[in-house]
Amino acid sequence: MLSIRGGSLLLSVVLLPCCGVMAAETEIKPTDGLNHVGEKVRVRFQVSNIGAAAKGAEWVVGFRTWKDDGCLIVRVPADVKADFAAQNINSPHHFLNKDVEVTGQIQVISPGGRDCPAIFLKSTEEIRIVEPGASKPVPAEKPQMKLGRSADSVIDIAPKDALQHVGKKVRVTMSVRSIGQAKEGQVLNSEDSYDVPGNLQVLFSSKLMAAYAKNGYGQPGQFYRDREIQVTGVIQVRNPGGVKVAGIDVQAMDDVTCELECLKPSLPVPELVNRTADLYLNDGKRTADVLITAIEIGSTPESLTSLKIEAGRGRGKTIPASAIEDIVVDGIPLDLTWNKETREVAVDESKRLTRRHDALETEKRLSVQGKQRYPVNRDRERETWLQKNRAFANSARDFISDRPFRVSESDYFIVVTDVSEAEGRAYFRYLDQLYDEMCQAFGIPIGRNIFKGKCIICAFERRADFIRFETGFLKKTGGNVHSAGGLCHPNIDGQVVVSLFKNDFEARFAYVLVHETSHAIVSRFLSDARIPSWLNEGMAVWIGAKIVRNDDTLQKSVERSIAALRQQQTLAGFFEADQIEGSLYGTGAAVVDLLINAKPGAFRDFFIDLKSGYSQEEALQRRFDITLDELTTQYARSIGLPSLTRWQRIAKGKNRKRRKHVCPRRPAKSQTVTQPPLQVGTEVIQGLFAGILHVANSNTGPRKN
C-alpha cells in the first residue's frame, strides 16, 4: 500500500506469492488514445499542432488539433516548460513537424466540449525527438534562431498590446469583461468598456452568430460572458464612438476556444496532498476549503482508502473512504465511486463522462436563454469585489448624512444601518448562521462564499430613509418602493444588495430581513437562471415565518390567499407572473409545501432543473410527472376549492415588467420583543428543504433583472 504524507512517499512493501516487475508502458497509436484512458502508454507521432494553454503558462504539442478525430494532445506544464528553457528550448516550435516519442498516463480533456485524450508531462524526459523510422530516440536539438517570420505564423500577444500588431495574425487569451452590439453583429470586450485603454474587441458577424445558435450555443456573447477565451485572427483598427480600439473579426467558430470550467481535467488523486478541497461526505455534510494533509492510496493510483485532514488547532482527522461521496478541487469533482469489494473510492471514468456531458448540455441550454452557470469564486477576484462592496457601503452610509449610520462586516455580509447597536446585535448576528443553514439545505459546502465579495444589507430605522435610499441612491422609482417593507436587488453592478426598514415593528423587521436574505442566496445559487416568482416568494415566506417565531406572516398569507382565490376562482396567471401579487404569497408557500411532501427528494431535482435552464413545465414533468394544470388541481383540492382553475393568459400590459423581489409592508401594532427575534435552527431549514439536501455544488454570479 502506498501512503502519501505531506509530499513524502512512505512505501509499505507487501510480499506477493510470485515475483514480478512493474508493467511496462503500453505502446499505442496516437489515434487510439481514448481507448487507453488511465493507462500509462508510449506513443510516437509527428507533431502537427502546437499552441499554448493556461493563459500561456503551458505549451500544447499535438497530433492533429483537438477539433480533429483521432487527435492526441500533450500538455507541457509550467514547471516542465521551465526545465526546457534551461536546455535552451524556449518554444513548442522546437517540436513542430518532428517525430516524437511520448510516455505518460492518458487523461481526458474537453476543449470546446469535445473529449480528447491528453498526456500531461511530468519531466522533459517524457518527450523525445526521434528520427523517422528509428527504433531509439535521438537527443533533442537546440532550436536554431530564425530570421523573419512566415506569412502564416501566429504571434502570441496580450490584449493590451494588440494595437502594436495591426495587420498581423495573432493568438490572444482574454477574459470577456463586457458585451456590446455593432452594426455588423456582437462585440466582446477585454475591458469593462470599449473605451478603456488597452481594450481588445472581438467581433462576431450576424452570420457567425447564426452558426452559434444553430449549434445550440445561443449568442456567443452570452456563452463567453465572464469567461476566458483564446482568439486567433488578424488585428484591425476599429473606431467605436471615435475611439481607436484594436479588434479581431472572427472568421469561424474554430477561431475561438474556451475551456469550460466544468470540463477541465480533475486533479489526480496522488496530488491531493497539501491541497485545499471541498469535501463531500455520504451523510450529507459538505465542507469547503479543507486542507488534505495525507492520503492512503488504494489498489490503483487513482483510488484511496482514507485521507487525513486538518481539523483545527493542529489536530488531524482521518476520513475513511466509506464516508467519502466525492472531493472537489477548484470546482472540479474527482468523480469518485465506492467499491465495496476493495473498500476504497476510485475515479469513475463513466461517472466523469456523464457529468461532463450533462454539464455541457446545461451550459448550452442556459446560453440559449442568455443565462450562465456561475464560475468558481477565486480569491483574487473576491478581494477585488470586496473593495467594490466596501466602497458601495461607505457611499450608502454617507448618502444619508443626517443619520448615525455605521458599517460592519461578517463572514458573508456587509451591514449598513442606523438601527441601534443593541437591537442590531439581536438581528444581524444571525445572518451568517442563516447563510450556513441555507447552504447546507442547498448542498453548498459550509464555508463556501457564493457572493461576489459579500452581500450588502442596508437596514434603516425609518421608512422615509429607506425610500430616500431606493429612489435617490439606487435611482429606483417603481411603485413597489413605496409599498414594500424590503427589497432584494440581485444585480447592482454585479453586487447583491438588500434594503429594508424597521420602524416599530421588530418581529416584522426580523421576518423581512430573513425573507429578503433568502432571495439574495437563491439569486446566487448555481446559475443566473430565473426561478418563477411563485416559487421564489413561496420559499422565502416559509423560511422567514419558520425562523422568526414571533411573526404570523405565513398563517395570515395563506388565509389572505385563500380568501382572494375563493372570490376569483382562478389562479389568473399565478405560475406565469414575473412577480406575483402580495395577496398570493401564501399560495406560493402552500404549493411549495405541497411539492416538498409529494415525492421525497424530487423537490431537490426540480429546483436544480430550474437553475439548469429547464422551464417549470419541463421540470415538473421530469421530477413529478405532472403538468401545471394538474398541480393547480392538486392545490385546489388541498384548500377545499375544487372548482379553482389555472388561467394561462396574462392580461395585456400586466405582469410584463420584471420587478424586484418585494416583501409587502403590512401595518401592525407596535410590540415588545422579549426574546431575540431570529431563532435559527438546522431542524427548521432542513425540515423545509428536506427534499433539496445533497444538491450539486453551486458556483454563482448575479441574477439580472
Coordinates of N, CA and C in Angstrom, one line a residue, residues 598-704:
A598 N -44.9 15.8 -1.7 CA -45.5 14.9 -2.7 C -44.6 13.8 -3.0
K599 N -43.3 14.0 -3.1 CA -42.4 12.9 -3.6 C -41.0 13.2 -3.0
P600 N -40.6 12.4 -1.9 CA -39.3 12.7 -1.3 C -38.1 12.8 -2.3
G601 N -37.4 13.8 -2.1 CA -36.2 14.0 -3.0 C -36.4 14.7 -4.3
A602 N -37.7 14.7 -4.8 CA -38.0 15.2 -6.1 C -37.9 16.8 -6.1
F603 N -38.2 17.4 -5.0 CA -38.1 18.9 -5.0 C -36.7 19.4 -5.2
R604 N -35.7 18.6 -4.7 CA -34.3 19.0 -4.9 C -34.0 19.0 -6.4
D605 N -34.4 18.0 -7.1 CA -34.1 17.9 -8.5 C -34.9 18.9 -9.3
F606 N -36.1 19.2 -8.9 CA -37.0 20.2 -9.5 C -36.3 21.5 -9.5
F607 N -35.8 21.9 -8.3 CA -35.1 23.2 -8.1 C -33.9 23.3 -9.0
I608 N -33.0 22.2 -9.0 CA -31.8 22.2 -9.8 C -32.1 22.3 -11.2
D609 N -33.2 21.6 -11.7 CA -33.6 21.7 -13.1 C -33.9 23.1 -13.5
L610 N -34.6 23.9 -12.6 CA -35.0 25.3 -13.0 C -33.7 26.1 -13.1
K611 N -32.7 25.9 -12.2 CA -31.5 26.6 -12.2 C -30.6 26.2 -13.3
S612 N -30.9 25.0 -13.9 CA -30.1 24.5 -15.1 C -30.8 24.8 -16.4
G613 N -31.8 25.7 -16.4 CA -32.3 26.2 -17.7 C -33.6 25.5 -18.1
Y614 N -34.1 24.5 -17.4 CA -35.4 23.9 -17.8 C -36.5 24.8 -17.4
S615 N -37.6 24.8 -18.2 CA -38.8 25.6 -17.9 C -39.5 24.9 -16.7
Q616 N -40.4 25.6 -16.1 CA -41.1 24.9 -14.9 C -42.0 23.8 -15.4
E617 N -42.5 23.9 -16.6 CA -43.3 22.8 -17.2 C -42.4 21.6 -17.4
E618 N -41.2 21.8 -17.9 CA -40.3 20.6 -18.2 C -39.9 20.0 -16.8
A619 N -39.5 20.9 -15.9 CA -39.0 20.4 -14.6 C -40.1 19.7 -13.8
L620 N -41.3 20.1 -13.9 CA -42.4 19.4 -13.2 C -42.7 18.0 -13.8
Q621 N -42.6 18.0 -15.2 CA -42.8 16.7 -15.8 C -41.6 15.7 -15.5
R622 N -40.4 16.3 -15.5 CA -39.2 15.4 -15.2 C -39.2 14.9 -13.8
R623 N -39.6 15.7 -12.8 CA -39.5 15.3 -11.4 C -40.7 14.8 -10.7
F624 N -41.9 15.3 -11.2 CA -43.1 14.9 -10.5 C -44.1 14.3 -11.5
D625 N -43.8 14.3 -12.8 CA -44.7 13.7 -13.8 C -46.1 14.3 -13.8
I626 N -46.1 15.6 -13.6 CA -47.4 16.3 -13.6 C -47.3 17.6 -14.4
T627 N -48.4 18.1 -14.9 CA -48.4 19.4 -15.6 C -48.8 20.5 -14.6
L628 N -48.7 21.7 -15.1 CA -49.2 22.8 -14.2 C -50.7 22.8 -14.0
D629 N -51.4 22.3 -15.0 CA -52.9 22.2 -14.8 C -53.1 21.1 -13.7
E630 N -52.4 20.0 -13.7 CA -52.6 19.0 -12.6 C -52.1 19.5 -11.3
L631 N -51.1 20.3 -11.2 CA -50.6 20.9 -10.0 C -51.7 21.9 -9.4
T632 N -52.3 22.6 -10.3 CA -53.4 23.5 -9.9 C -54.5 22.7 -9.3
T633 N -54.9 21.6 -9.9 CA -56.0 20.7 -9.4 C -55.6 20.2 -8.0
Q634 N -54.4 19.8 -7.8 CA -54.0 19.2 -6.5 C -54.0 20.3 -5.4
Y635 N -53.5 21.5 -5.8 CA -53.6 22.6 -4.8 C -55.0 23.0 -4.5
A636 N -55.9 23.1 -5.5 CA -57.3 23.4 -5.3 C -57.9 22.5 -4.3
R637 N -57.7 21.2 -4.5 CA -58.3 20.2 -3.6 C -57.8 20.4 -2.2
S638 N -56.5 20.7 -2.1 CA -55.9 20.8 -0.7 C -56.4 22.0 0.1
I639 N -57.0 23.0 -0.6 CA -57.6 24.1 0.2 C -59.1 24.1 0.1
G640 N -59.7 23.1 -0.4 CA -61.1 22.9 -0.4 C -61.8 23.8 -1.5
L641 N -61.1 24.1 -2.6 CA -61.7 24.9 -3.7 C -61.6 24.1 -5.0
P642 N -62.3 22.9 -5.1 CA -62.1 22.1 -6.3 C -62.4 22.7 -7.6
S643 N -63.2 23.8 -7.6 CA -63.5 24.5 -8.9 C -62.4 25.5 -9.4
L644 N -61.4 25.7 -8.6 CA -60.3 26.6 -8.9 C -59.6 26.2 -10.2
T645 N -59.4 27.1 -11.1 CA -58.8 26.8 -12.4 C -57.5 27.6 -12.6
R646 N -56.7 27.1 -13.5 CA -55.4 27.8 -13.8 C -55.7 28.7 -15.0
W647 N -55.4 30.0 -15.0 CA -55.7 30.9 -16.1 C -54.3 31.1 -16.7
Q648 N -54.2 30.7 -18.0 CA -52.9 30.7 -18.7 C -52.6 32.1 -19.3
R649 N -53.7 32.8 -19.6 CA -53.5 34.1 -20.2 C -53.2 35.2 -19.2
I650 N -52.3 36.1 -19.6 CA -52.0 37.3 -18.8 C -52.5 38.5 -19.5
A651 N -53.3 39.3 -18.8 CA -53.9 40.5 -19.5 C -52.8 41.4 -20.1
K652 N -53.1 42.0 -21.2 CA -52.1 42.8 -21.9 C -51.6 43.9 -21.0
G653 N -50.3 44.1 -20.9 CA -49.8 45.2 -20.2 C -49.6 44.9 -18.7
K654 N -50.1 43.7 -18.2 CA -49.9 43.3 -16.8 C -48.8 42.2 -16.7
N655 N -48.1 42.4 -15.6 CA -47.1 41.4 -15.2 C -46.0 41.2 -16.3
R656 N -45.9 42.2 -17.1 CA -44.9 42.0 -18.2 C -43.5 42.5 -17.7
K657 N -43.5 43.5 -16.8 CA -42.3 44.1 -16.4 C -41.8 43.4 -15.2
R658 N -40.5 43.0 -15.3 CA -39.9 42.3 -14.1 C -39.8 43.3 -13.0
R659 N -40.1 42.8 -11.8 CA -40.0 43.6 -10.6 C -39.0 42.9 -9.6
K660 N -38.4 43.8 -8.8 CA -37.5 43.2 -7.8 C -38.3 42.4 -6.8
H661 N -37.6 41.5 -6.1 CA -38.2 40.8 -5.0 C -38.8 41.8 -4.0
V662 N -40.1 41.6 -3.7 CA -40.7 42.6 -2.8 C -41.3 41.9 -1.6
C663 N -41.0 42.4 -0.4 CA -41.7 41.9 0.8 C -42.7 43.0 1.2
P664 N -44.0 42.8 1.0 CA -45.0 43.8 1.2 C -45.0 44.3 2.7
R665 N -45.3 45.6 2.8 CA -45.3 46.2 4.1 C -46.7 46.0 4.7
R666 N -46.8 45.4 5.9 CA -48.1 45.2 6.5 C -48.2 46.0 7.7
P667 N -49.2 46.9 7.9 CA -49.4 47.6 9.1 C -49.5 46.7 10.3
A668 N -48.9 47.1 11.4 CA -49.0 46.3 12.6 C -48.8 47.2 13.8
K669 N -49.4 46.7 14.9 CA -49.2 47.5 16.1 C -47.8 47.3 16.7
S670 N -47.3 48.3 17.4 CA -46.0 48.2 18.0 C -46.0 47.1 19.0
Q671 N -45.0 46.3 19.1 CA -45.0 45.2 20.0 C -43.6 45.1 20.6
T672 N -43.5 44.6 21.8 CA -42.2 44.5 22.5 C -41.7 43.1 22.4
V673 N -40.5 42.9 21.9 CA -39.9 41.6 21.7 C -39.1 41.2 23.0
T674 N -39.5 40.2 23.6 CA -38.8 39.8 24.9 C -37.7 38.7 24.6
Q675 N -37.6 38.2 23.4 CA -36.5 37.3 23.1 C -35.9 37.7 21.8
P676 N -34.7 37.2 21.5 CA -34.1 37.5 20.2 C -35.0 37.1 19.1
P677 N -35.3 38.0 18.1 CA -36.4 37.7 17.1 C -36.0 36.6 16.1
L678 N -34.7 36.4 15.9 CA -34.3 35.4 14.9 C -33.9 34.1 15.7
Q679 N -34.7 33.0 15.4 CA -34.4 31.7 16.0 C -34.0 30.8 14.9
V680 N -32.7 30.7 14.7 CA -32.2 29.9 13.6 C -31.8 28.5 14.1
G681 N -32.3 27.5 13.4 CA -32.0 26.2 13.8 C -32.0 25.3 12.6
T682 N -31.0 24.3 12.6 CA -30.8 23.4 11.5 C -32.1 22.7 11.2
E683 N -32.9 22.3 12.2 CA -34.1 21.5 12.0 C -35.1 22.3 11.2
V684 N -35.1 23.6 11.4 CA -36.1 24.4 10.7 C -35.8 24.4 9.2
I685 N -34.6 24.8 8.8 CA -34.2 24.9 7.4 C -34.3 23.5 6.8
Q686 N -33.7 22.5 7.4 CA -33.7 21.2 6.9 C -35.1 20.6 6.8
G687 N -35.9 21.0 7.7 CA -37.3 20.5 7.6 C -38.0 21.1 6.4
L688 N -37.7 22.3 6.1 CA -38.3 22.9 4.9 C -37.7 22.3 3.6
F689 N -36.4 22.2 3.6 CA -35.7 21.7 2.4 C -35.3 20.3 2.5
A690 N -36.2 19.5 3.1 CA -35.8 18.1 3.2 C -35.6 17.4 1.9
G691 N -36.2 18.0 0.9 CA -36.1 17.4 -0.5 C -34.9 18.0 -1.3
I692 N -34.2 19.0 -0.7 CA -33.1 19.5 -1.5 C -31.8 19.4 -0.9
L693 N -31.7 18.5 0.1 CA -30.3 18.2 0.6 C -29.5 17.4 -0.5
H694 N -28.2 17.5 -0.4 CA -27.4 16.8 -1.4 C -27.4 17.4 -2.8
V695 N -27.8 18.7 -2.9 CA -27.8 19.4 -4.1 C -26.4 19.6 -4.7
A696 N -26.2 19.6 -6.0 CA -24.9 19.8 -6.6 C -24.3 21.1 -6.2
N697 N -23.0 21.1 -6.1 CA -22.3 22.3 -5.7 C -22.6 23.5 -6.6
S698 N -22.8 24.7 -5.9 CA -23.1 25.9 -6.7 C -21.9 26.8 -6.9
N699 N -21.8 27.4 -8.1 CA -20.8 28.4 -8.4 C -21.5 29.6 -9.1
T700 N -21.5 30.6 -8.4 CA -22.5 31.6 -8.8 C -22.1 33.0 -9.2
G701 N -23.0 33.9 -9.7 CA -22.9 35.2 -10.2 C -24.2 35.9 -10.2
P702 N -24.3 37.2 -10.7 CA -25.5 38.0 -10.5 C -26.7 37.5 -11.3
R703 N -27.9 37.7 -10.7 CA -29.1 37.4 -11.5 C -29.6 38.7 -12.0
K704 N -29.9 38.8 -13.3 CA -30.2 40.1 -13.9 C -31.7 40.3 -13.9

